[in-house]
Amino acid sequence: MKPVKVGVLGLGTVGGGTVNVLKRNAAEIARRAGREIIITRASAKDLNKVRICDTEGIILSADPMDIINDPEIEIVVELIGGGGVVKDWILKALENGKHVVTANKSLIALHGNEIFAKASEKGVIVAFEAAVAGGIPIIKAIREGLAGNEIEWLAGIINGTGNFILTEMRDKGRDFDDVLAEAQALGYAEADPTFDVEGIDAAHKLTILASIAFGIPLQFDKIYTEGISRITRLDVEYAERLGYRIKHLGIARKTPEGIELRVHPTLIPERRLIANVNGVMNAIVVRGDAVGNTLYYGPGAGAEPTASAVVADIVDVARALTSDPENRVPHLAFQAESLSDILVLHPDNFKTSYYLRLCTEDKPGVLADVTRILADHNISIEAIIQKEALPDETLIPIILLTQITLEKEMNAAIAAIEALDTVNGKVNRIRLETLENK
Ligand code: HSE
């Protein structure tokens, strides 16, 4: 069979990694795909830049349209990222009958419904394994490996930069900014690193995971998102004393009332495997009704780990080139006409446990006032730590863990606690998940 010709848009970290992996492993890849896969063209903004890859044999151009309009190219690999004109290029490539492989999570999360509709209309594939959790084949695992299950929930560390920052802060006491700068230098962080730190990148990925897990349309705007910038060293230490680790999780859970979609720092029991996923590594626990809990672990960012997922998609597309579009794996795991509009819950209706840290005056009755407010809101306490006041200090920290409660009850209780004269400042609240079989 004649080789499959591929054009790559973008030769940055992931683009460079993809060229290197495809060239280095060309023989193994051809044995798997049943034919050679060659990158014949690539585009880059600055053609004179020093690159991590060898571009020998590849025609370079500054204009992506040279690739999109080349009749020889069968697969366009988009590794530029972001929206705007990139979305137009992808739609144009689909319009031209090209299959598309992309690592662009924001584009899929925000515009995937439109992009998949266009791909279906043209009978071509859009593959996006590299958009979620870097090198972990989580899309394939959920979409194909777990196709016999009803997915009940999933919870994942799906931003490598955030996990790298939390790990370095905990293990080495390093400063937030210092670790973030290192993540940027290593090519892990987004162009705008607030996307990593404030949970937007994780929310893009959770949008995609929830859609393929539950068969719902992509709904980025319905995700509750909270970043890691409020997490203090004190919280990390108290959590550890209570037997927990703080991780930035994306959680999607089907409940009888609707679907919870949330990204936030989370206390998880330290005995869970996922609590011990450190550095830039990602991990996702997926619970299916038949299989139970499954865990997927691996590097969530970086040149070659992400290229590993991109190349796997290219191989998948190469194998499916001659297949009937009707019989391919659906983009979002479920047949497009079977996607269902299950209600996505408002955060008020989330059900979870909580860690609360408050600073109070050291007086009789303070703890009683706090526990009375919690009881009035039907909130049960699971554990409590009250630290003695330091010499010359009149304020003491109280740390509480609660049982599962409705978020709106917790919000009301926190407001009432903060209104007490004896409580100083804000209550620091972090959600807690046991990740048991519920
Ligand atoms: N900025 C992302 C991360 C890159 O740190 O996980 C991979 O999507």
CSV table of C-alpha atoms and ligand atoms in Angstrom, one decimal:
chain,number,residue,atom,x,y,z
A,1,MET,CA,0.0,0.0,0.0
A,2,LYS,CA,1.2,3.5,-0.6
A,3,PRO,CA,2.3,5.6,2.4
A,4,VAL,CA,-0.1,7.8,4.2
A,5,LYS,CA,1.0,11.4,3.9
A,6,VAL,CA,0.6,13.6,6.9
A,7,GLY,CA,0.9,17.4,7.4
A,8,VAL,CA,1.7,18.9,10.8
A,9,LEU,CA,0.6,22.3,11.8
A,10,GLY,CA,2.9,23.6,14.5
A,11,LEU,CA,6.4,22.5,15.3
A,12,GLY,CA,6.6,23.5,19.0
A,13,THR,CA,7.0,21.1,21.9
A,14,VAL,CA,4.4,18.6,20.8
A,15,GLY,CA,4.9,19.1,17.1
A,16,GLY,CA,8.6,18.5,17.4
A,17,GLY,CA,8.0,15.5,19.6
A,18,THR,CA,5.6,14.1,17.1
A,19,VAL,CA,8.1,14.4,14.2
A,20,ASN,CA,10.8,12.7,16.3
A,21,VAL,CA,8.6,9.8,17.4
A,22,LEU,CA,7.2,9.2,13.9
A,23,LYS,CA,10.7,9.2,12.4
A,24,ARG,CA,12.4,7.2,15.1
A,25,ASN,CA,9.7,4.5,15.3
A,26,ALA,CA,8.8,4.5,11.6
A,27,ALA,CA,9.4,0.8,11.1
A,28,GLU,CA,7.4,-0.3,14.1
A,29,ILE,CA,4.6,2.1,13.3
A,30,ALA,CA,4.4,0.8,9.7
A,31,ARG,CA,4.2,-2.8,11.0
A,32,ARG,CA,1.2,-1.7,13.1
A,33,ALA,CA,-0.6,0.5,10.5
A,34,GLY,CA,0.1,-1.9,7.6
A,35,ARG,CA,1.7,0.9,5.6
A,36,GLU,CA,4.2,3.7,6.0
A,37,ILE,CA,3.2,7.0,7.6
A,38,ILE,CA,5.3,9.9,6.6
A,39,ILE,CA,5.2,13.6,7.5
A,40,THR,CA,5.7,15.3,4.1
A,41,ARG,CA,4.8,18.8,5.1
A,42,ALA,CA,4.8,21.0,8.2
A,43,SER,CA,4.0,24.6,9.1
A,44,ALA,CA,5.6,26.8,11.7
A,45,LYS,CA,5.3,30.5,12.4
A,46,ASP,CA,9.0,31.1,12.5
A,47,LEU,CA,10.8,28.9,9.9
A,48,ASN,CA,14.3,29.8,11.2
A,49,LYS,CA,13.8,28.8,14.8
A,50,VAL,CA,16.0,26.1,16.3
A,51,ARG,CA,13.8,23.0,16.8
A,52,ILE,CA,13.9,19.9,18.9
A,53,CYS,CA,13.3,17.8,15.8
A,54,ASP,CA,15.0,17.0,12.5
A,55,THR,CA,12.9,18.4,9.7
A,56,GLU,CA,14.9,16.8,6.9
A,57,GLY,CA,12.5,15.5,4.1
A,58,ILE,CA,9.7,17.7,5.3
A,59,ILE,CA,8.6,20.7,3.2
A,60,LEU,CA,8.2,23.6,5.6
A,61,SER,CA,6.0,26.6,5.1
A,62,ALA,CA,4.8,29.5,7.2
A,63,ASP,CA,1.2,29.2,6.0
A,64,PRO,CA,-0.9,26.3,7.3
A,65,MET,CA,-3.2,26.6,4.3
A,66,ASP,CA,-0.3,25.2,2.1
A,67,ILE,CA,-0.9,21.9,4.0
A,68,ILE,CA,-4.7,22.1,4.3
A,69,ASN,CA,-5.0,22.7,0.5
A,70,ASP,CA,-2.4,20.0,-0.5
A,71,PRO,CA,-4.4,17.2,-2.2
A,72,GLU,CA,-1.7,14.7,-1.3
A,73,ILE,CA,-2.1,15.2,2.4
A,74,GLU,CA,-4.7,12.8,4.0
A,75,ILE,CA,-4.2,13.6,7.7
A,76,VAL,CA,-3.7,17.1,9.1
A,77,VAL,CA,-2.2,17.1,12.6
A,78,GLU,CA,-3.0,20.3,14.4
A,79,LEU,CA,-0.5,21.0,17.2
A,80,ILE,CA,-0.7,24.8,17.4
A,81,GLY,CA,-3.4,25.0,20.1
A,82,GLY,CA,-5.9,27.7,21.0
A,83,GLY,CA,-8.9,29.0,19.1
A,84,GLY,CA,-9.7,31.7,16.6
A,85,VAL,CA,-8.0,31.1,13.3
A,86,VAL,CA,-6.9,27.6,14.4
A,87,LYS,CA,-10.6,26.6,14.5
A,88,ASP,CA,-11.1,28.0,10.9
A,89,TRP,CA,-8.1,26.0,9.7
A,90,ILE,CA,-9.5,22.8,11.2
A,91,LEU,CA,-12.9,23.4,9.7
A,92,LYS,CA,-11.3,24.1,6.3
A,93,ALA,CA,-9.2,20.9,6.5
A,94,LEU,CA,-12.4,18.9,7.2
A,95,GLU,CA,-14.2,20.8,4.4
A,96,ASN,CA,-11.3,19.6,2.2
A,97,GLY,CA,-12.0,16.0,3.2
A,98,LYS,CA,-8.9,15.7,5.4
A,99,HIS,CA,-8.9,13.7,8.6
A,100,VAL,CA,-7.7,15.7,11.6
A,101,VAL,CA,-5.6,14.7,14.6
A,102,THR,CA,-5.4,17.3,17.3
A,103,ALA,CA,-4.1,17.8,20.9
A,104,ASN,CA,-6.2,21.0,21.2
A,105,LYS,CA,-8.3,20.5,24.3
A,106,SER,CA,-9.7,24.0,24.5
A,107,LEU,CA,-10.9,23.8,20.8
A,108,ILE,CA,-12.5,20.4,21.4
A,109,ALA,CA,-14.1,21.5,24.7
A,110,LEU,CA,-15.4,24.7,23.3
A,111,HIS,CA,-16.2,24.0,19.7
A,112,GLY,CA,-16.1,20.1,19.5
A,113,ASN,CA,-19.9,19.8,18.9
A,114,GLU,CA,-19.6,22.0,15.7
A,115,ILE,CA,-16.3,20.3,14.6
A,116,PHE,CA,-17.6,16.8,15.0
A,117,ALA,CA,-20.8,17.7,13.1
A,118,LYS,CA,-18.7,19.0,10.2
A,119,ALA,CA,-16.5,15.9,10.3
A,120,SER,CA,-19.6,13.6,10.2
A,121,GLU,CA,-21.0,15.6,7.3
A,122,LYS,CA,-17.7,15.1,5.4
A,123,GLY,CA,-17.3,11.5,6.5
A,124,VAL,CA,-13.9,12.1,8.1
A,125,ILE,CA,-12.4,11.5,11.5
A,126,VAL,CA,-11.3,14.0,14.2
A,127,ALA,CA,-9.0,12.2,16.7
A,128,PHE,CA,-8.1,13.9,20.0
A,129,GLU,CA,-6.5,11.4,22.4
A,130,ALA,CA,-3.6,13.9,23.1
A,131,ALA,CA,-6.1,16.5,24.3
A,132,VAL,CA,-6.6,14.8,27.6
A,133,ALA,CA,-4.0,13.6,30.1
A,134,GLY,CA,-1.0,13.7,27.6
A,135,GLY,CA,0.3,10.2,27.0
A,136,ILE,CA,-2.4,8.3,28.8
A,137,PRO,CA,-4.8,6.6,26.3
A,138,ILE,CA,-7.8,7.6,28.5
A,139,ILE,CA,-10.1,8.5,25.6
A,140,LYS,CA,-9.6,5.1,24.0
A,141,ALA,CA,-10.0,3.3,27.4
A,142,ILE,CA,-13.3,5.0,28.1
A,143,ARG,CA,-14.7,5.1,24.6
A,144,GLU,CA,-13.7,1.5,23.6
A,145,GLY,CA,-12.3,-0.5,26.6
A,146,LEU,CA,-15.2,0.4,28.9
A,147,ALA,CA,-18.0,0.4,26.2
A,148,GLY,CA,-19.9,-2.4,28.1
A,149,ASN,CA,-20.2,-0.3,31.3
A,150,GLU,CA,-22.5,2.4,32.6
A,151,ILE,CA,-19.9,4.9,33.8
A,152,GLU,CA,-20.8,6.0,37.3
A,153,TRP,CA,-18.1,8.6,38.0
A,154,LEU,CA,-14.5,9.5,37.2
A,155,ALA,CA,-12.0,11.6,39.0
A,156,GLY,CA,-8.7,12.6,37.7
A,157,ILE,CA,-5.5,14.6,38.1
A,158,ILE,CA,-5.6,16.0,34.6
A,159,ASN,CA,-3.2,18.9,34.8
A,160,GLY,CA,0.4,18.0,35.0
A,161,THR,CA,1.6,21.6,35.8
A,162,GLY,CA,-0.8,21.9,38.8
A,163,ASN,CA,0.2,18.5,40.1
A,164,PHE,CA,3.9,19.4,39.7
A,165,ILE,CA,3.4,22.6,41.6
A,166,LEU,CA,1.5,21.0,44.5
A,167,THR,CA,4.0,18.1,44.7
A,168,GLU,CA,7.1,20.4,44.8
A,169,MET,CA,5.4,22.7,47.3
A,170,ARG,CA,4.6,19.8,49.6
A,171,ASP,CA,7.8,17.8,49.2
A,172,LYS,CA,10.4,20.5,49.0
A,173,GLY,CA,8.7,23.6,50.5
A,174,ARG,CA,9.4,25.4,47.2
A,175,ASP,CA,7.6,28.7,46.2
A,176,PHE,CA,4.6,28.6,43.9
A,177,ASP,CA,6.2,31.0,41.4
A,178,ASP,CA,9.5,29.2,41.3
A,179,VAL,CA,7.9,25.9,40.5
A,180,LEU,CA,5.6,27.4,37.9
A,181,ALA,CA,8.6,28.9,36.1
A,182,GLU,CA,10.3,25.5,36.0
A,183,ALA,CA,7.1,23.9,34.6
A,184,GLN,CA,7.1,26.6,31.9
A,185,ALA,CA,10.7,25.9,31.0
A,186,LEU,CA,10.0,22.2,30.8
A,187,GLY,CA,7.2,22.8,28.3
A,188,TYR,CA,4.4,21.5,30.6
A,189,ALA,CA,2.5,24.8,31.2
A,190,GLU,CA,0.0,26.4,28.9
A,191,ALA,CA,0.8,29.6,27.0
A,192,ASP,CA,-1.2,31.3,29.7
A,193,PRO,CA,-0.2,29.5,32.8
A,194,THR,CA,-3.3,30.7,34.7
A,195,PHE,CA,-5.1,28.1,32.6
A,196,ASP,CA,-3.1,25.5,34.6
A,197,VAL,CA,-3.3,27.1,38.0
A,198,GLU,CA,-6.9,28.2,37.9
A,199,GLY,CA,-8.2,24.9,36.6
A,200,ILE,CA,-9.3,26.1,33.2
A,201,ASP,CA,-7.1,23.5,31.4
A,202,ALA,CA,-8.5,20.8,33.7
A,203,ALA,CA,-12.0,22.0,33.0
A,204,HIS,CA,-11.4,21.7,29.2
A,205,LYS,CA,-10.3,18.1,29.7
A,206,LEU,CA,-13.1,17.3,32.1
A,207,THR,CA,-15.6,18.6,29.5
A,208,ILE,CA,-14.3,16.0,27.1
A,209,LEU,CA,-14.1,13.1,29.6
A,210,ALA,CA,-17.6,13.7,30.8
A,211,SER,CA,-19.0,13.8,27.3
A,212,ILE,CA,-17.4,10.4,26.3
A,213,ALA,CA,-18.2,8.9,29.7
A,214,PHE,CA,-21.9,9.8,29.9
A,215,GLY,CA,-22.9,10.4,26.3
A,216,ILE,CA,-23.7,14.1,26.8
A,217,PRO,CA,-22.8,17.0,24.5
A,218,LEU,CA,-19.6,19.0,25.3
A,219,GLN,CA,-20.6,21.6,27.9
A,220,PHE,CA,-17.6,23.5,29.1
A,221,ASP,CA,-19.7,26.4,30.5
A,222,LYS,CA,-21.4,24.1,33.0
A,223,ILE,CA,-18.2,23.1,34.8
A,224,TYR,CA,-17.6,24.5,38.3
A,225,THR,CA,-13.9,25.5,38.4
A,226,GLU,CA,-11.7,26.4,41.3
A,227,GLY,CA,-7.9,26.7,41.1
A,228,ILE,CA,-5.0,25.8,43.5
A,229,SER,CA,-3.8,29.3,44.3
A,230,ARG,CA,-5.8,29.3,47.7
A,231,ILE,CA,-4.0,26.2,49.0
A,232,THR,CA,-1.6,27.0,51.8
A,233,ARG,CA,1.2,25.0,53.3
A,234,LEU,CA,-0.9,24.9,56.5
A,235,ASP,CA,-3.8,23.1,54.8
A,236,VAL,CA,-1.4,20.6,53.2
A,237,GLU,CA,0.0,19.9,56.7
A,238,TYR,CA,-3.4,19.6,58.5
A,239,ALA,CA,-4.7,17.4,55.7
A,240,GLU,CA,-1.7,15.1,56.1
A,241,ARG,CA,-2.2,14.9,59.9
A,242,LEU,CA,-5.7,13.7,59.2
A,243,GLY,CA,-4.5,11.1,56.7
A,244,TYR,CA,-5.3,13.0,53.5
A,245,ARG,CA,-3.4,14.5,50.5
A,246,ILE,CA,-4.6,17.6,48.6
A,247,LYS,CA,-4.9,17.0,44.8
A,248,HIS,CA,-6.4,19.2,42.1
A,249,LEU,CA,-9.1,16.9,40.7
A,250,GLY,CA,-11.6,17.0,37.8
A,251,ILE,CA,-14.6,15.1,38.9
A,252,ALA,CA,-17.6,14.0,36.9
A,253,ARG,CA,-20.3,12.0,38.7
A,254,LYS,CA,-23.7,10.8,37.6
A,255,THR,CA,-26.3,11.1,40.4
A,256,PRO,CA,-30.0,10.4,40.4
A,257,GLU,CA,-30.6,14.2,40.3
A,258,GLY,CA,-28.2,14.9,37.5
A,259,ILE,CA,-24.5,15.1,36.6
A,260,GLU,CA,-21.9,16.9,38.8
A,261,LEU,CA,-19.0,18.4,36.8
A,262,ARG,CA,-16.4,20.1,39.0
A,263,VAL,CA,-12.7,20.9,39.1
A,264,HIS,CA,-11.3,21.9,42.5
A,265,PRO,CA,-8.6,21.1,45.1
A,266,THR,CA,-9.7,18.0,46.9
A,267,LEU,CA,-8.6,16.1,50.0
A,268,ILE,CA,-8.3,12.4,49.2
A,269,PRO,CA,-7.3,9.6,51.6
A,270,GLU,CA,-3.6,9.1,51.4
A,271,ARG,CA,-4.0,5.3,51.0
A,272,ARG,CA,-5.6,5.7,47.6
A,273,LEU,CA,-3.2,5.1,44.7
A,274,ILE,CA,-4.2,8.4,43.0
A,275,ALA,CA,-3.2,10.3,46.2
A,276,ASN,CA,0.4,9.2,45.5
A,277,VAL,CA,0.5,10.4,41.9
A,278,ASN,CA,3.2,13.1,41.9
A,279,GLY,CA,5.0,15.6,39.7
A,280,VAL,CA,3.8,16.0,36.2
A,281,MET,CA,2.1,12.6,36.2
A,282,ASN,CA,-1.6,12.4,35.6
A,283,ALA,CA,-4.0,9.7,36.7
A,284,ILE,CA,-7.7,9.1,36.3
A,285,VAL,CA,-10.0,6.8,38.2
A,286,VAL,CA,-13.0,5.6,36.2
A,287,ARG,CA,-15.7,3.6,37.9
A,288,GLY,CA,-17.9,1.5,35.6
A,289,ASP,CA,-20.8,-0.5,36.9
A,290,ALA,CA,-19.5,-3.8,35.6
A,291,VAL,CA,-15.7,-3.4,36.0
A,292,GLY,CA,-15.7,-1.4,39.2
A,293,ASN,CA,-12.8,1.1,39.8
A,294,THR,CA,-10.1,1.3,37.2
A,295,LEU,CA,-7.0,3.6,37.3
A,296,TYR,CA,-5.0,5.0,34.4
A,297,TYR,CA,-1.7,6.6,35.1
A,298,GLY,CA,1.1,8.2,33.1
A,299,PRO,CA,2.8,11.5,32.0
A,300,GLY,CA,0.2,14.2,31.4
A,301,ALA,CA,2.4,16.6,29.5
A,302,GLY,CA,5.7,17.0,27.7
A,303,ALA,CA,6.9,16.6,24.1
A,304,GLU,CA,7.2,12.8,23.6
A,305,PRO,CA,4.5,11.6,26.0
A,306,THR,CA,2.0,13.8,24.2
A,307,ALA,CA,3.4,12.8,20.8
A,308,SER,CA,2.8,9.2,21.9
A,309,ALA,CA,-0.9,9.9,21.9
A,310,VAL,CA,-0.8,12.0,18.7
A,311,VAL,CA,1.0,9.2,16.8
A,312,ALA,CA,-1.5,6.5,18.2
A,313,ASP,CA,-4.3,8.7,16.7
A,314,ILE,CA,-2.5,8.9,13.4
A,315,VAL,CA,-2.1,5.1,13.3
A,316,ASP,CA,-5.9,4.7,14.2
A,317,VAL,CA,-6.8,7.1,11.4
A,318,ALA,CA,-4.5,5.4,8.9
A,319,ARG,CA,-6.1,2.1,9.7
A,320,ALA,CA,-9.6,3.5,9.3
A,321,LEU,CA,-8.9,5.4,6.0
A,322,THR,CA,-10.7,2.8,3.9
A,323,SER,CA,-13.5,2.0,6.5
A,324,ASP,CA,-17.1,3.0,6.1
A,325,PRO,CA,-17.7,6.2,8.1
A,326,GLU,CA,-20.9,4.8,9.5
A,327,ASN,CA,-19.0,2.0,11.2
A,328,ARG,CA,-16.2,4.0,12.8
A,329,VAL,CA,-16.0,4.6,16.6
A,330,PRO,CA,-18.2,7.6,17.2
A,331,HIS,CA,-16.2,10.8,18.1
A,332,LEU,CA,-17.8,11.1,21.5
A,333,ALA,CA,-18.2,7.4,22.2
A,334,PHE,CA,-22.0,7.4,21.7
A,335,GLN,CA,-23.7,7.7,18.3
A,336,ALA,CA,-24.2,11.4,17.7
A,337,GLU,CA,-28.0,11.1,17.5
A,338,SER,CA,-28.0,9.3,20.9
A,339,LEU,CA,-26.3,12.0,22.9
A,340,SER,CA,-28.6,12.8,25.8
A,341,ASP,CA,-29.3,16.1,27.5
A,342,ILE,CA,-29.0,14.9,31.2
A,343,LEU,CA,-29.2,17.8,33.6
A,344,VAL,CA,-25.8,19.2,34.7
A,345,LEU,CA,-26.3,20.1,38.4
A,346,HIS,CA,-25.8,23.7,39.8
A,347,PRO,CA,-22.9,23.7,42.4
A,348,ASP,CA,-25.5,24.3,45.1
A,349,ASN,CA,-26.7,20.8,44.5
A,350,PHE,CA,-23.3,19.1,44.7
A,351,LYS,CA,-23.0,16.5,47.5
A,352,THR,CA,-19.6,16.1,49.0
A,353,SER,CA,-17.6,16.1,52.3
A,354,TYR,CA,-15.6,19.1,53.4
A,355,TYR,CA,-12.4,20.2,55.2
A,356,LEU,CA,-12.9,23.5,57.0
A,357,ARG,CA,-10.1,25.6,58.6
A,358,LEU,CA,-11.1,28.5,60.7
A,359,CYS,CA,-9.4,30.9,63.1
A,360,THR,CA,-11.2,31.6,66.3
A,361,GLU,CA,-10.8,33.3,69.6
A,362,ASP,CA,-9.6,31.0,72.4
A,363,LYS,CA,-12.8,31.3,74.6
A,364,PRO,CA,-15.3,28.9,76.1
A,365,GLY,CA,-18.3,28.2,73.9
A,366,VAL,CA,-16.6,29.0,70.5
A,367,LEU,CA,-16.5,25.4,69.3
A,368,ALA,CA,-20.0,24.8,70.6
A,369,ASP,CA,-21.3,27.8,68.5
A,370,VAL,CA,-19.6,26.4,65.4
A,371,THR,CA,-20.9,22.8,65.9
A,372,ARG,CA,-24.4,24.1,66.6
A,373,ILE,CA,-24.4,26.0,63.3
A,374,LEU,CA,-23.3,22.9,61.4
A,375,ALA,CA,-26.0,20.8,63.2
A,376,ASP,CA,-28.6,23.4,62.3
A,377,HIS,CA,-27.7,22.8,58.6
A,378,ASN,CA,-27.8,19.1,59.0
A,379,ILE,CA,-24.1,18.7,58.7
A,380,SER,CA,-22.3,15.9,60.6
A,381,ILE,CA,-18.8,16.2,61.8
A,382,GLU,CA,-16.3,13.4,61.0
A,383,ALA,CA,-13.2,14.7,62.7
A,384,ILE,CA,-11.9,17.8,64.5
A,385,ILE,CA,-8.5,19.2,65.5
A,386,GLN,CA,-8.2,22.2,67.8
A,387,LYS,CA,-4.7,23.5,68.2
A,388,GLU,CA,-3.5,25.3,71.3
A,389,ALA,CA,-2.8,29.0,71.1
A,390,LEU,CA,0.8,29.9,70.6
A,391,PRO,CA,2.4,32.1,73.4
A,392,ASP,CA,1.2,35.7,73.0
A,393,GLU,CA,-1.5,34.7,70.5
A,394,THR,CA,-5.2,34.8,71.3
A,395,LEU,CA,-6.4,33.1,68.1
A,396,ILE,CA,-6.4,29.4,67.5
A,397,PRO,CA,-7.0,27.3,64.4
A,398,ILE,CA,-9.8,24.7,64.3
A,399,ILE,CA,-9.9,22.1,61.6
A,400,LEU,CA,-13.1,20.1,60.9
A,401,LEU,CA,-13.9,17.3,58.5
A,402,THR,CA,-17.6,16.8,57.7
A,403,GLN,CA,-19.6,14.0,56.4
A,404,ILE,CA,-21.3,14.3,53.0
A,405,THR,CA,-23.6,17.3,52.8
A,406,LEU,CA,-25.4,19.4,50.2
A,407,GLU,CA,-23.2,22.3,49.1
A,408,LYS,CA,-25.9,24.9,49.6
A,409,GLU,CA,-26.2,23.8,53.3
A,410,MET,CA,-22.4,24.1,53.6
A,411,ASN,CA,-22.4,27.6,52.0
A,412,ALA,CA,-25.1,28.8,54.4
A,413,ALA,CA,-23.3,27.2,57.4
A,414,ILE,CA,-20.0,28.9,56.4
A,415,ALA,CA,-21.7,32.3,56.1
A,416,ALA,CA,-23.1,31.9,59.6
A,417,ILE,CA,-19.8,30.7,61.0
A,418,GLU,CA,-18.0,33.7,59.5
A,419,ALA,CA,-20.6,36.0,61.0
A,420,LEU,CA,-19.7,34.9,64.6
A,421,ASP,CA,-17.8,37.6,66.5
A,422,THR,CA,-15.4,35.0,67.8
A,423,VAL,CA,-14.4,33.8,64.3
A,424,ASN,CA,-11.6,35.8,62.6
A,425,GLY,CA,-11.6,36.2,58.8
A,426,LYS,CA,-12.8,33.7,56.2
A,427,VAL,CA,-13.3,29.9,56.6
A,428,ASN,CA,-11.0,28.0,54.3
A,429,ARG,CA,-13.1,25.3,52.7
A,430,ILE,CA,-11.7,22.4,50.6
A,431,ARG,CA,-13.9,19.6,49.4
A,432,LEU,CA,-13.1,16.0,50.4
A,433,GLU,CA,-13.8,12.9,48.4
A,434,THR,CA,-13.1,9.3,49.6
A,435,LEU,CA,-13.3,7.9,46.0
A,436,GLU,CA,-15.0,4.8,47.4
A,437,ASN,CA,-17.5,2.7,45.4
A,438,LYS,CA,-20.3,5.2,45.5
B,1,HSE,N1,-0.6,22.4,30.5
B,1,HSE,C1,-1.0,21.1,30.4
B,1,HSE,C2,-0.7,20.3,31.7
B,1,HSE,C3,-0.4,20.4,29.3
B,1,HSE,O1,0.2,20.8,32.5
B,1,HSE,O2,-1.2,19.3,32.0
B,1,HSE,C4,-1.0,19.1,28.9
B,1,HSE,O3,-2.3,19.3,28.5
